Amino acid sequence: MSSGIAHARLTPQLLEPVFQRLEQRVRAGEVPGAALAVADAQGTIDSRAFALRADDRVESGAHFFLASLTKPIFATALMQLVEEGRLHLDAPVASYVPEFSGGGRETVTTWHLLTHTSGVPDTPPALIRDERPSAKRMTELALTSPLRFAPGTRWEYCSASFYVMGEVMSRVSGLSYREFLQQRLFDPLEMSTTFDPRRNRRQVVPVQGVGADNAIKRYLLLRYVASIAQPGGGLFGTLEDILRFGGAVLGPRRTERGYLPLAPETIALMSEDHTRGLPGVVEGEERRVHFGLGWNKPTLMGGLPGSPAVIGHGGATGTSLWIDPVAGLVFVYFTNQWAPDRLPELEALRGVYDALKQAGGGGEAGGAGSSAES
């Protein structure tokens, strides 16, 4: 553990200005609500949630829609099969899912899917909005739509490719991807994370800015999202869930079956810069991209605090997980705004690193530019 995070655990008041500033932003109406947590491999150091109005209070254990923060969670579960030798990153996906072939698909590997370099096209947002396709239909589209480019030649963010990986997970394990995540990740880590939060009676924090402005619309939208169980963007989870997951990635624990969630060397493999600057479009600009297996490499992409070893991921609903092995830091930020202004999150992140620096540690600064998209 770095000296900075160790001192922050002993004196959590060092982080007080960060939480106060975030609360000020919420009270000023700059964000509809926010939750922030800081942890290390031992567990939570501080965790708080703020709402604009008293009747919008975020309950302890409330579920937020994680959106694309689902991706590294799913990827971590999938890598358990790699670790067990049941799935090979460089083997053609068609060797596990034979119908994923033709038109160049026979050259697509699980590595391509995890790094967003497969060429599998994403499902058009207009199709989802207008037709509400089922999970089965979404999977069919991912398996059969023509590739957009030769696998491995460029980076293009794709949520639909996780439906392909869901099929791989199911064929290899004999379980649906929902069952596999539950049995192999959520239950062992005691996470309440789920694709369908309607049954557990927890508060579901509504997402602002998606057109669901009343209870009936929110229920119908939730019902549809739960039904398609998007493996690349459909999970709901609590702040504590993501802290547990992040802490387990930062400091895997040994169990009777092996390491949970993965052995340190497997996590190190996921954390490498696998795309090594392949061309891609980030935030509307053509640029070189740095990406791991299911994880962003944000400090290689932008002028952000933290070490080059940082891995992270965000979601379009304002969710974010940041893990810095050098600083020993797990940083989780939630809001409930679709396509939010990221300034409050980045301000909080920089504030945490400033606090760690004052305490005596906290990692190295990243390069120039902006971060990869969520």
XYZ file of C-alpha atoms in Angstrom:
374
model
C 0.000 0.000 0.000
C 1.336 3.487 -0.838
C 2.068 5.780 2.074
C -0.565 8.252 0.863
C -3.499 5.854 0.875
C -2.311 4.324 4.168
C -2.300 7.762 5.778
C -5.706 8.550 4.272
C -7.098 5.419 5.919
C -5.732 6.552 9.280
C -6.841 10.173 8.779
C -9.878 10.173 6.435
C -10.506 13.862 7.191
C -7.859 14.556 4.556
C -10.585 13.771 2.016
C -13.157 16.067 3.618
C -12.647 18.995 1.163
C -13.347 16.637 -1.758
C -16.705 15.523 -0.352
C -17.627 19.066 0.675
C -16.963 20.407 -2.821
C -19.031 17.666 -4.441
C -21.898 18.353 -2.039
C -21.709 22.055 -2.966
C -22.025 21.182 -6.648
C -25.108 19.051 -5.951
C -26.726 21.714 -3.752
C -26.112 24.255 -6.519
C -27.986 22.023 -8.967
C -24.955 21.388 -11.160
C -25.621 17.642 -10.937
C -28.946 16.025 -9.926
C -27.226 13.821 -7.378
C -23.854 12.243 -6.751
C -22.179 9.490 -4.781
C -18.469 9.239 -4.145
C -16.381 6.577 -2.445
C -12.678 6.126 -1.830
C -11.189 2.787 -0.831
C -8.092 0.623 -0.869
C -7.621 -3.134 -0.927
C -8.654 -3.298 2.749
C -12.039 -1.715 2.107
C -13.882 1.595 2.241
C -12.152 4.699 3.582
C -15.069 7.102 3.023
C -18.337 6.878 1.108
C -21.151 9.438 0.799
C -24.154 10.238 -1.385
C -25.765 13.620 -1.972
C -29.143 14.577 -3.455
C -30.428 17.950 -4.612
C -33.687 17.756 -2.632
C -34.466 16.046 0.650
C -37.145 13.877 -0.997
C -34.536 12.671 -3.516
C -32.346 11.238 -0.765
C -30.247 8.346 -1.978
C -30.702 5.450 0.407
C -27.780 3.359 1.570
C -27.668 0.365 -0.749
C -29.567 2.097 -3.578
C -29.075 0.685 -7.057
C -27.656 2.909 -9.778
C -27.815 1.960 -13.445
C -24.170 1.153 -14.152
C -24.440 1.319 -17.964
C -21.031 0.573 -19.534
C -19.373 0.101 -16.173
C -20.878 -3.347 -16.742
C -18.126 -4.073 -19.286
C -15.075 -4.597 -17.038
C -17.249 -6.552 -14.600
C -18.338 -8.904 -17.374
C -14.789 -9.073 -18.749
C -13.446 -10.056 -15.332
C -15.921 -12.929 -15.109
C -15.072 -14.054 -18.652
C -11.360 -14.087 -17.833
C -12.035 -16.720 -15.169
C -12.648 -19.123 -18.056
C -9.354 -18.045 -19.626
C -7.568 -18.580 -16.326
C -9.045 -22.087 -16.118
C -7.836 -22.938 -19.621
C -11.374 -23.401 -20.937
C -11.248 -20.329 -23.163
C -8.304 -19.052 -25.191
C -7.957 -15.383 -26.046
C -6.334 -16.048 -29.427
C -8.722 -18.803 -30.535
C -11.387 -17.910 -33.127
C -14.744 -17.120 -31.587
C -16.211 -19.483 -34.197
C -14.519 -22.398 -32.427
C -16.917 -21.771 -29.518
C -19.881 -20.305 -31.434
C -19.812 -21.945 -34.909
C -22.535 -19.710 -36.345
C -20.228 -16.709 -35.878
C -18.456 -17.278 -39.185
C -18.284 -15.992 -42.735
C -17.492 -12.501 -43.937
C -14.209 -12.431 -42.030
C -15.731 -13.436 -38.686
C -13.642 -16.601 -38.630
C -10.611 -14.406 -37.813
C -12.277 -12.666 -34.834
C -10.940 -13.815 -31.460
C -12.064 -13.173 -27.894
C -9.090 -10.819 -27.634
C -10.569 -8.702 -30.429
C -13.932 -8.586 -28.648
C -12.420 -7.565 -25.304
C -10.300 -4.815 -26.869
C -13.045 -3.356 -29.119
C -11.028 -4.220 -32.219
C -13.299 -6.947 -33.668
C -15.161 -4.929 -36.290
C -18.523 -6.132 -34.908
C -20.956 -3.240 -35.448
C -22.856 -1.756 -32.551
C -26.641 -1.928 -32.472
C -27.980 1.386 -33.823
C -29.516 3.483 -31.030
C -32.484 4.271 -33.278
C -33.236 0.556 -33.627
C -33.243 0.104 -29.857
C -35.397 3.199 -29.362
C -37.937 2.462 -32.092
C -38.164 -1.352 -32.139
C -37.183 -2.416 -28.614
C -35.457 -5.610 -29.875
C -35.310 -8.580 -27.521
C -32.105 -9.996 -26.069
C -32.354 -12.832 -28.587
C -32.629 -10.367 -31.458
C -29.731 -8.272 -30.133
C -27.595 -11.421 -30.010
C -28.615 -12.429 -33.546
C -27.635 -9.012 -34.859
C -24.261 -9.165 -33.135
C -23.569 -12.622 -34.542
C -24.679 -11.958 -38.126
C -24.171 -8.274 -39.027
C -21.288 -7.606 -41.475
C -18.028 -6.521 -39.866
C -17.177 -2.834 -40.156
C -13.433 -3.398 -40.599
C -10.816 -6.137 -40.594
C -10.319 -7.409 -37.046
C -7.354 -5.903 -35.240
C -6.864 -2.963 -37.609
C -8.574 -0.264 -35.554
C -10.384 0.426 -32.291
C -14.117 1.070 -32.296
C -16.125 1.059 -29.090
C -18.826 -1.610 -29.279
C -21.381 -2.776 -26.733
C -22.972 -5.340 -29.065
C -19.798 -7.447 -29.066
C -20.572 -8.334 -25.442
C -23.608 -10.275 -26.648
C -21.148 -12.353 -28.683
C -19.028 -12.855 -25.567
C -22.191 -13.752 -23.682
C -22.700 -16.590 -26.142
C -19.085 -17.659 -25.729
C -19.470 -17.670 -21.949
C -22.652 -19.715 -22.189
C -21.263 -22.304 -24.636
C -18.051 -22.803 -22.635
C -19.526 -22.808 -19.124
C -22.939 -24.367 -19.720
C -24.545 -21.454 -17.862
C -26.233 -18.337 -19.150
C -24.038 -15.282 -18.699
C -26.473 -14.045 -16.037
C -26.058 -17.280 -14.091
C -22.313 -17.308 -14.571
C -21.837 -13.756 -13.275
C -24.083 -14.488 -10.312
C -22.360 -17.731 -9.330
C -18.778 -16.812 -10.112
C -18.604 -13.120 -9.221
C -21.587 -11.578 -7.460
C -22.218 -14.286 -4.857
C -18.556 -14.794 -3.889
C -17.987 -11.021 -3.581
C -21.350 -10.529 -1.823
C -22.496 -8.033 -4.451
C -26.171 -7.217 -4.942
C -25.418 -6.286 -8.572
C -28.088 -7.512 -10.977
C -29.575 -7.100 -14.448
C -33.043 -6.833 -12.883
C -33.281 -4.772 -9.671
C -37.084 -4.950 -9.446
C -37.196 -8.001 -7.187
C -34.867 -7.014 -4.360
C -36.844 -4.030 -3.034
C -33.883 -1.689 -3.079
C -34.244 1.901 -4.175
C -33.476 2.314 -7.886
C -32.074 5.775 -8.518
C -33.791 7.141 -11.654
C -31.607 8.371 -14.509
C -32.282 11.950 -15.528
C -32.295 12.925 -19.194
C -33.637 9.742 -20.816
C -37.227 10.883 -21.327
C -38.642 8.765 -18.482
C -40.082 11.701 -16.566
C -42.809 9.891 -14.625
C -43.174 6.658 -12.664
C -44.962 4.746 -15.432
C -42.360 5.590 -18.071
C -39.562 4.740 -15.663
C -41.136 1.363 -14.884
C -41.614 0.503 -18.579
C -38.054 1.495 -19.367
C -36.728 -0.505 -16.428
C -38.757 -3.537 -17.508
C -37.297 -3.387 -21.011
C -33.716 -2.837 -19.836
C -34.039 -5.785 -17.442
C -35.469 -8.008 -20.193
C -32.538 -7.521 -22.594
C -29.884 -7.896 -19.842
C -27.202 -6.130 -21.845
C -23.910 -7.878 -20.980
C -22.060 -4.747 -22.062
C -24.229 -2.198 -20.311
C -27.215 -3.516 -18.358
C -26.173 -4.001 -14.737
C -27.530 -2.182 -11.701
C -25.351 -1.971 -8.623
C -24.650 -0.114 -5.417
C -21.717 2.020 -4.429
C -20.632 -0.707 -2.024
C -20.874 -3.343 -4.793
C -18.437 -1.477 -7.006
C -16.138 -0.781 -4.076
C -16.067 -4.519 -3.331
C -15.361 -5.335 -6.956
C -12.694 -2.640 -7.288
C -11.041 -3.710 -4.051
C -10.989 -7.334 -5.208
C -9.325 -6.343 -8.482
C -6.790 -4.204 -6.624
C -6.057 -6.919 -4.066
C -7.267 -10.381 -5.145
C -7.897 -12.748 -2.274
C -6.994 -16.402 -2.184
C -9.842 -18.871 -1.696
C -10.101 -22.660 -1.676
C -10.719 -22.551 -5.425
C -7.930 -20.084 -6.159
C -7.887 -16.321 -6.406
C -11.040 -14.205 -6.389
C -11.865 -12.672 -8.756
C -8.663 -13.486 -10.681
C -5.010 -14.221 -10.023
C -2.795 -11.113 -9.907
C -1.031 -12.096 -13.123
C -4.382 -12.337 -14.947
C -5.388 -8.899 -13.723
C -1.973 -7.633 -14.809
C -2.633 -9.081 -18.278
C -5.999 -7.324 -18.463
C -4.339 -4.073 -17.397
C -1.741 -4.010 -20.172
C -2.019 -1.605 -23.099
C -3.291 -4.154 -25.606
C -4.214 -1.810 -28.446
C -0.846 0.004 -28.322
C -2.071 3.144 -30.005
C -4.316 1.681 -32.723
C -6.342 4.315 -34.590
C -9.870 4.931 -33.396
C -12.486 7.606 -32.786
C -12.615 8.981 -29.240
C -15.010 11.786 -28.303
C -15.613 12.442 -31.994
C -11.928 12.712 -32.898
C -9.699 10.290 -34.770
C -6.768 9.471 -32.505
C -4.571 6.720 -31.142
C -6.217 4.593 -28.470
C -4.822 2.748 -25.450
C -7.050 -0.006 -24.076
C -6.741 -3.163 -21.983
C -8.917 -6.274 -21.861
C -12.285 -4.809 -20.941
C -10.639 -1.807 -19.260
C -9.796 1.734 -20.300
C -6.219 2.942 -19.854
C -7.169 6.560 -19.093
C -3.833 7.960 -17.952
C -2.262 6.847 -21.243
C -5.032 8.671 -23.104
C -5.282 11.959 -21.244
C -4.017 14.579 -18.831
C -5.333 12.884 -15.729
C -3.746 12.232 -12.354
C -2.529 8.767 -11.508
C 0.038 6.229 -12.601
C 0.362 4.635 -16.060
C -0.938 1.441 -14.433
C -4.427 2.905 -13.876
C -7.384 0.955 -15.223
C -10.915 2.276 -15.222
C -14.234 2.474 -16.957
C -17.288 4.674 -16.979
C -20.880 4.568 -18.087
C -23.146 6.986 -19.946
C -25.261 7.393 -16.794
C -22.370 9.041 -14.952
C -20.884 5.972 -13.292
C -17.133 5.529 -12.998
C -14.626 3.135 -11.446
C -10.925 4.025 -11.225
C -8.257 1.661 -9.903
C -4.644 2.781 -9.406
C -2.397 -0.107 -8.276
C 0.562 2.234 -7.668
C -1.433 4.514 -5.358
C -3.374 1.570 -3.903
C -6.545 3.491 -4.727
C -10.105 2.569 -5.649
C -12.208 5.587 -6.651
C -15.931 5.250 -7.431
C -18.139 8.080 -8.627
C -21.850 7.878 -9.470
C -24.342 10.413 -10.658
C -27.721 9.749 -12.254
C -27.539 11.977 -15.331
C -27.444 10.621 -18.874
C -24.323 11.899 -20.688
C -23.330 14.076 -17.718
C -20.787 16.841 -17.458
C -17.673 14.987 -16.279
C -16.158 18.053 -14.608
C -17.464 17.272 -11.079
C -16.089 13.729 -11.338
C -12.682 14.876 -12.572
C -12.564 17.581 -9.916
C -13.234 14.960 -7.236
C -10.615 12.615 -8.711
C -7.969 15.331 -8.760
C -8.954 16.307 -5.233
C -8.396 12.753 -4.018
C -4.936 12.640 -5.596
C -4.106 16.025 -4.067
C -5.091 14.638 -0.670
C -2.936 11.552 -1.177
C -0.032 13.728 -2.250
C -0.359 15.773 0.918
C -0.445 12.537 2.886
C 2.746 11.298 1.280
C 1.991 9.368 -1.930
C -0.451 8.753 -4.748
C 1.120 7.757 -8.058
C 2.443 9.550 -11.079
C 0.690 11.970 -13.401
C -0.668 10.834 -16.743
C -0.003 12.222 -20.214
C -1.722 14.998 -22.133
C -5.127 14.873 -23.790
C -8.551 13.535 -22.889
C -9.699 10.165 -21.630
C -11.157 7.342 -23.719
C -14.925 7.249 -23.957
C -17.108 5.162 -21.654
